[in-house]
């Protein structure tokens, strides 16, 4: 295969003083933070769909991206070329992982059997390319939202034939993910939601979503797939209400349907902000319930109300995210998937590399800042002190279950002059700024 990016060299770490746009200033794959390499902390991944298939189409305009592989008219020939191009991108960036939907990598045929045959051929090619490359599979998933058959949803469709088709597709997608040694398998509920309650049996739809996930759990065990299953929350888009709205909703769903020991959560920053949460809030919520699985690293635009899926460049967001990841003891077997696309105006092939360099450097800075902040204990010590009243006296009695309403009433009557201390938010924000 000839190179798709002859003008782009291998991207090297040159340090913060470098002015070379095609060099890392902060991401040093083998550089150690707290005894662990940056590569192992961050576990970066290419999202196949945005990077290889995204043309820059928006509701007002056609594709702008210059992508030589997308001009190949034979769909299977194009699929092969696209896969080669992705491996070139991965190799030049030293990217450890990639993620894909089944339909991103191979075209649909006339029948499901033909579609599966197309997929098998591209999976065989991928496996061959992986054998000569460092690139590993972070996760696979099934695209259950693009084709018109999924107009009313997939697992939550009103039409049982669609549920059956979706199940067949998920079965195959888990098989090929296992075949490539995927570390995880993701369920994002593409059209699992509703546009109007007037035509929706929400209880049946939620029960059916759980039914499909239970089938996936059983099948994973049957074939011995050891990857982690993940569910990805998103509040809206494409439907007006997505059932997997946010982390808390996913936790309630997983616990209600006895799935919380089988699935963890894949959290995307832009989905968090669309749900009215910060990324750190969502990561912390999953972490404290032991359900933090993986991250889709991107960012939205706070002035725009949809999922803009931008490459992450906000160091504050990256720092707060990495602070939570470090408190979680790391993100493996999950990773940080750049579920992100270039702006429509950044259409040259080299922009792919510029986008990833920006995202990888942002998270490297976030990791460094978060590690230093955590090591310093400045936030943790403040927090500990703030809750000190729970370590002794009446606080400890409440925690130990030794004080009920009667004891607390007696205590309050005897101690009714309460003294609070400042939360010092501004001091804490200034502390964070010293580490950024
Ligand atoms: C869509 C989205 C998906 C999932 C995988 O907003 O995030 O690409 O990450 O299906
Ligand atoms: Co995503």
XYZ file of C-alpha atoms and ligand atoms in Angstrom:
447
model
C 0.000 0.000 0.000
C 1.279 3.446 -0.842
C 1.116 6.124 1.817
C -2.027 8.218 2.182
C -0.113 10.860 4.134
C 3.305 11.207 2.472
C 3.608 14.755 3.818
C 3.191 13.651 7.448
C 6.191 12.218 9.308
C 6.071 10.038 12.419
C 4.956 12.338 15.218
C 7.627 12.579 17.928
C 7.775 14.119 21.385
C 9.798 17.358 21.152
C 8.858 19.006 24.456
C 7.025 22.222 25.395
C 9.492 24.540 23.627
C 8.903 22.944 20.208
C 7.059 25.037 17.642
C 6.668 22.110 15.237
C 2.905 21.632 14.802
C 3.442 17.950 13.976
C 5.223 17.122 17.240
C 4.017 16.384 20.752
C 4.816 19.107 23.272
C 3.502 17.243 26.340
C 2.553 13.685 25.359
C 5.636 11.549 25.819
C 4.350 7.981 25.455
C 7.091 6.366 27.544
C 7.482 9.297 29.966
C 6.526 8.269 33.495
C 3.945 9.917 35.705
C 3.794 8.340 39.164
C 5.771 5.318 37.978
C 3.462 4.539 35.030
C 3.966 5.545 31.398
C 1.712 8.194 29.866
C 0.733 5.653 27.247
C -0.560 3.290 29.940
C -2.327 6.020 31.882
C -4.099 7.476 28.876
C -4.793 4.498 26.587
C -5.723 6.770 23.657
C -7.890 5.498 20.844
C -8.857 6.543 17.313
C -12.616 6.556 16.649
C -12.822 4.953 13.211
C -16.121 6.585 12.251
C -15.118 10.219 12.672
C -11.545 9.822 11.499
C -12.004 7.567 8.488
C -15.625 8.037 7.356
C -16.506 11.571 8.413
C -16.699 13.861 5.413
C -17.729 17.076 7.164
C -21.367 16.932 6.061
C -23.700 19.200 8.051
C -27.419 20.011 7.638
C -26.498 22.873 5.303
C -23.640 21.516 3.273
C -21.968 18.559 1.633
C -18.687 16.890 2.528
C -15.565 19.058 2.572
C -12.915 16.638 3.885
C -10.131 15.712 1.472
C -9.942 11.960 2.055
C -8.476 10.072 -0.923
C -9.872 6.733 0.302
C -13.440 8.076 0.289
C -13.243 8.701 -3.462
C -12.822 4.982 -4.264
C -16.161 3.945 -5.771
C -16.146 0.179 -5.120
C -17.393 -0.095 -1.516
C -15.229 -3.084 -0.549
C -12.147 -1.637 -2.211
C -12.808 1.586 -0.332
C -13.223 -0.333 2.950
C -9.847 -2.018 2.467
C -8.103 1.254 1.616
C -9.723 3.004 4.595
C -8.448 0.337 6.965
C -4.923 0.682 5.573
C -5.163 4.456 5.984
C -6.223 4.075 9.628
C -3.234 1.892 10.408
C -0.964 4.525 8.843
C -2.540 7.194 11.076
C -2.197 4.998 14.154
C 1.407 4.144 13.426
C 2.467 7.750 12.719
C 0.868 8.971 15.951
C 1.959 6.039 18.118
C -1.726 5.618 18.950
C -2.234 2.459 21.020
C -5.915 1.726 20.255
C -8.802 2.119 17.818
C -12.595 1.676 18.115
C -15.169 0.925 15.416
C -18.818 0.234 14.639
C -19.412 -2.822 12.453
C -20.838 -0.691 9.628
C -17.979 1.849 9.751
C -15.480 -0.661 8.517
C -17.471 -2.727 5.990
C -20.465 -1.852 3.818
C -23.932 -3.360 4.124
C -24.815 -5.930 1.472
C -28.210 -6.811 0.011
C -28.864 -9.280 2.830
C -27.626 -9.721 6.395
C -25.653 -12.780 5.237
C -23.883 -10.690 2.577
C -23.264 -7.907 5.103
C -21.680 -10.412 7.491
C -19.508 -11.732 4.664
C -18.269 -8.196 3.913
C -17.544 -7.694 7.603
C -15.646 -10.987 7.873
C -13.424 -10.018 4.961
C -12.501 -6.660 6.499
C -12.023 -8.232 9.935
C -9.560 -10.702 8.401
C -7.648 -7.785 6.840
C -7.726 -5.875 10.144
C -6.385 -8.876 12.002
C -3.540 -9.164 9.515
C -2.691 -5.459 9.825
C -2.839 -5.684 13.631
C -0.285 -8.487 13.590
C 2.276 -6.071 12.059
C 1.285 -3.074 14.152
C 1.148 -1.822 17.737
C -2.495 -0.850 17.287
C -4.972 -2.790 19.458
C -8.747 -2.764 19.636
C -10.145 -0.764 22.574
C -13.743 -1.597 21.681
C -16.105 -2.665 18.991
C -19.789 -1.855 18.712
C -22.778 -2.317 16.425
C -24.279 0.549 14.448
C -27.981 0.204 15.258
C -29.018 3.695 14.197
C -28.078 4.628 10.602
C -30.184 2.255 8.484
C -33.894 3.115 8.019
C -34.885 -0.218 9.593
C -33.928 1.386 12.923
C -36.270 4.346 12.445
C -38.185 3.416 15.633
C -35.158 2.149 17.547
C -33.346 -1.194 17.670
C -33.732 -3.087 20.978
C -36.502 -0.591 21.827
C -38.283 -0.770 18.484
C -42.050 -1.330 18.429
C -41.324 -3.970 15.763
C -40.122 -7.377 17.038
C -38.471 -8.137 13.667
C -36.207 -5.149 14.222
C -35.289 -6.433 17.703
C -34.352 -9.778 16.138
C -32.230 -8.073 13.487
C -30.502 -5.928 16.122
C -29.793 -9.025 18.233
C -28.263 -10.784 15.229
C -26.128 -7.734 14.537
C -24.930 -7.428 18.145
C -24.128 -11.169 18.231
C -21.923 -10.780 15.169
C -20.337 -7.547 16.429
C -19.370 -9.230 19.735
C -17.903 -12.132 17.771
C -15.705 -9.908 15.608
C -14.678 -7.783 18.597
C -13.587 -10.984 20.340
C -11.807 -12.125 17.166
C -9.688 -8.952 17.228
C -8.969 -9.266 20.956
C -11.071 -6.210 21.864
C -10.636 -5.016 25.454
C -14.261 -3.833 25.641
C -17.576 -3.860 23.795
C -19.809 -0.746 23.829
C -23.573 -0.253 23.704
C -24.544 3.260 22.784
C -28.330 3.431 22.428
C -28.263 5.167 19.058
C -32.035 5.358 18.618
C -33.069 3.802 21.921
C -35.418 6.533 23.061
C -38.529 8.289 21.835
C -39.669 11.370 19.983
C -43.173 11.399 21.463
C -44.712 9.600 24.435
C -48.016 9.546 22.530
C -46.970 6.436 20.571
C -44.534 4.918 23.078
C -44.800 1.970 25.484
C -41.866 3.019 27.625
C -42.036 0.068 30.028
C -41.912 -2.513 27.228
C -39.109 -0.630 25.482
C -36.967 -0.473 28.637
C -37.664 -4.148 29.432
C -36.626 -5.062 25.877
C -33.435 -3.038 26.083
C -32.569 -5.024 29.220
C -33.518 -8.265 27.442
C -31.041 -7.546 24.637
C -28.287 -6.690 27.121
C -28.920 -9.925 29.068
C -28.650 -11.861 25.802
C -25.338 -10.109 25.094
C -24.037 -10.991 28.577
C -25.037 -14.644 28.095
C -23.460 -14.765 24.628
C -20.244 -13.115 25.798
C -19.898 -15.893 28.384
C -20.867 -18.598 25.902
C -18.077 -17.670 23.472
C -15.553 -16.828 26.201
C -15.194 -13.141 25.289
C -13.349 -11.606 28.225
C -13.732 -7.938 27.254
C -15.678 -5.542 29.455
C -19.230 -4.606 28.382
C -20.014 -0.893 28.523
C -23.093 1.265 28.177
C -22.675 4.863 26.911
C -25.041 7.541 28.224
C -26.375 10.406 26.102
C -29.388 12.580 26.974
C -30.769 13.362 23.533
C -29.879 13.264 19.825
C -30.881 11.584 17.666
C -34.096 11.041 19.672
C -35.563 13.827 21.791
C -35.174 11.586 24.847
C -32.502 8.870 24.933
C -33.191 6.203 27.568
C -29.512 6.115 28.635
C -29.785 9.785 29.605
C -26.835 10.187 31.949
C -24.671 8.153 34.317
C -27.200 8.200 37.168
C -29.982 7.041 34.825
C -27.751 4.250 33.497
C -26.910 3.141 37.043
C -30.613 2.998 37.957
C -31.312 1.034 34.757
C -28.428 -1.401 35.271
C -29.373 -1.998 38.923
C -33.088 -2.357 38.177
C -32.414 -5.045 35.589
C -29.588 -6.831 37.494
C -27.003 -5.794 34.920
C -24.732 -3.719 37.169
C -22.325 -6.590 37.780
C -21.978 -7.193 34.027
C -21.759 -3.736 32.469
C -19.826 -0.587 33.293
C -20.188 2.881 31.821
C -18.452 4.626 28.912
C -18.673 8.360 29.574
C -18.397 10.970 26.830
C -17.643 14.578 27.724
C -19.970 16.153 25.165
C -22.805 13.840 26.255
C -22.205 14.890 29.869
C -22.471 18.580 29.044
C -25.563 18.019 26.861
C -27.126 16.368 29.936
C -26.359 19.481 31.988
C -23.494 17.876 33.905
C -19.776 18.416 33.943
C -17.592 15.596 32.659
C -16.029 15.304 36.127
C -19.485 14.942 37.704
C -20.311 12.026 35.418
C -16.937 10.343 35.939
C -17.150 10.793 39.710
C -20.705 9.407 39.792
C -19.619 6.269 37.930
C -16.443 5.962 40.017
C -18.130 6.086 43.408
C -20.524 3.302 42.326
C -17.611 1.226 40.986
C -18.956 1.487 37.436
C -16.398 3.665 35.658
C -15.504 1.727 32.513
C -14.062 3.924 29.780
C -14.094 7.471 28.392
C -14.992 9.088 25.075
C -12.658 12.067 25.108
C -14.044 15.017 23.183
C -15.620 18.360 23.983
C -18.706 20.321 23.024
C -19.234 24.006 22.452
C -21.066 25.629 25.355
C -22.821 28.035 22.974
C -24.142 25.252 20.746
C -26.927 22.912 21.800
C -25.879 19.772 19.959
C -23.150 17.151 20.024
C -20.292 18.940 18.229
C -17.797 16.172 19.100
C -14.713 18.394 19.011
C -11.170 17.240 19.661
C -10.517 18.057 23.339
C -8.356 21.150 23.914
C -9.687 22.356 27.276
C -6.965 21.671 29.856
C -9.260 22.304 32.824
C -11.750 19.651 31.694
C -8.912 17.219 30.977
C -7.387 17.878 34.403
C -10.633 17.279 36.279
C -11.274 14.128 34.224
C -7.788 12.756 34.883
C -8.081 13.603 38.590
C -11.075 11.260 38.738
C -9.327 8.624 36.621
C -6.324 8.675 38.970
C -8.610 8.398 41.990
C -10.181 5.409 40.252
C -6.767 3.742 40.083
C -6.682 4.114 36.279
C -9.070 3.521 33.412
C -7.910 0.107 32.070
C -9.278 -2.039 30.516
C -11.105 1.054 29.275
C -9.309 3.907 27.581
C -9.690 7.403 26.205
C -11.363 7.182 22.829
C -11.255 10.389 20.802
C -14.910 10.249 19.753
C -14.250 13.520 17.980
C -14.236 15.050 14.541
C -12.455 17.912 12.900
C -14.316 21.124 12.193
C -15.707 21.278 8.663
C -13.180 23.936 7.737
C -10.222 21.772 8.821
C -10.465 19.616 5.731
C -6.899 18.782 4.739
C -5.598 15.249 5.462
C -2.855 16.654 7.733
C -5.564 18.174 9.956
C -6.294 14.647 11.215
C -2.811 14.643 12.776
C -3.091 18.222 14.030
C -6.358 17.316 15.760
C -4.949 14.242 17.482
C -1.740 16.034 18.511
C -3.888 18.747 20.131
C -6.093 16.189 21.915
C -3.230 13.977 23.092
C -1.197 16.944 24.346
C -4.254 18.310 26.166
C -4.781 15.061 28.062
C -1.057 14.716 28.765
C -1.154 18.156 30.412
C -4.335 17.220 32.236
C -2.709 14.027 33.504
C 0.398 15.873 34.727
C -1.635 18.569 36.473
C -4.043 16.069 38.034
C -1.220 13.857 39.281
C 0.625 16.786 40.864
C -2.580 18.105 42.419
C -3.448 14.717 43.862
C 0.095 14.153 45.152
C 0.107 17.547 46.848
C -2.970 16.584 48.844
C -4.126 20.213 48.708
C -7.684 19.388 47.653
C -7.912 16.073 49.471
C -6.695 17.556 52.765
C -9.168 20.422 52.507
C -11.991 18.007 51.785
C -11.014 15.758 54.692
C -10.957 18.728 57.047
C -14.324 19.933 55.747
C -15.955 16.653 56.773
C -14.045 16.245 60.045
C -17.254 16.431 62.105
C -18.070 12.903 60.896
C -14.951 11.362 62.425
C -15.930 11.729 66.088
C -18.767 12.754 68.375
C -22.283 12.873 67.019
C -21.116 12.498 63.377
C -19.422 9.195 64.134
C -22.464 8.022 66.108
C -24.715 8.703 63.076
C -22.358 6.828 60.760
C -22.075 3.909 63.193
C -25.867 3.700 63.415
C -25.772 4.551 67.109
C -27.888 7.715 66.903
C -31.508 7.846 65.699
C -34.140 10.607 65.786
C -34.490 10.556 69.591
C -30.735 10.876 70.256
C -30.381 13.513 67.528
C -33.238 15.563 68.919
C -31.650 15.469 72.359
C -28.285 16.447 70.838
C -29.786 19.295 68.791
C -31.652 20.675 71.788
C -28.402 20.748 73.741
C -26.279 22.055 70.830
C -28.501 24.465 68.964
C -25.907 27.133 68.279
C -24.352 25.763 65.110
C -21.063 27.045 63.730
C -20.283 26.480 60.025
C -17.010 27.298 58.280
C -16.378 28.684 54.793
C -16.358 26.356 51.761
C -13.484 28.463 50.311
C -14.446 27.754 46.695
C -12.325 30.587 45.334
C -9.264 29.449 47.266
C -9.680 25.944 45.847
C -10.126 27.231 42.293
C -6.951 29.274 42.690
C -5.131 26.171 43.953
C -6.177 24.248 40.825
C -4.892 27.112 38.673
C -1.426 26.706 40.191
C -1.240 23.157 38.803
C -2.642 23.780 35.308
C -22.710 9.164 19.398
C -21.602 8.420 20.029
C -21.286 7.105 19.435
C -20.812 6.084 20.416
C -20.593 4.725 19.800
O -22.973 10.391 19.982
O -20.981 8.889 20.951
O -20.356 7.296 18.434
O -19.635 6.467 21.046
O -21.703 4.242 19.151
Co -19.287 8.297 22.041
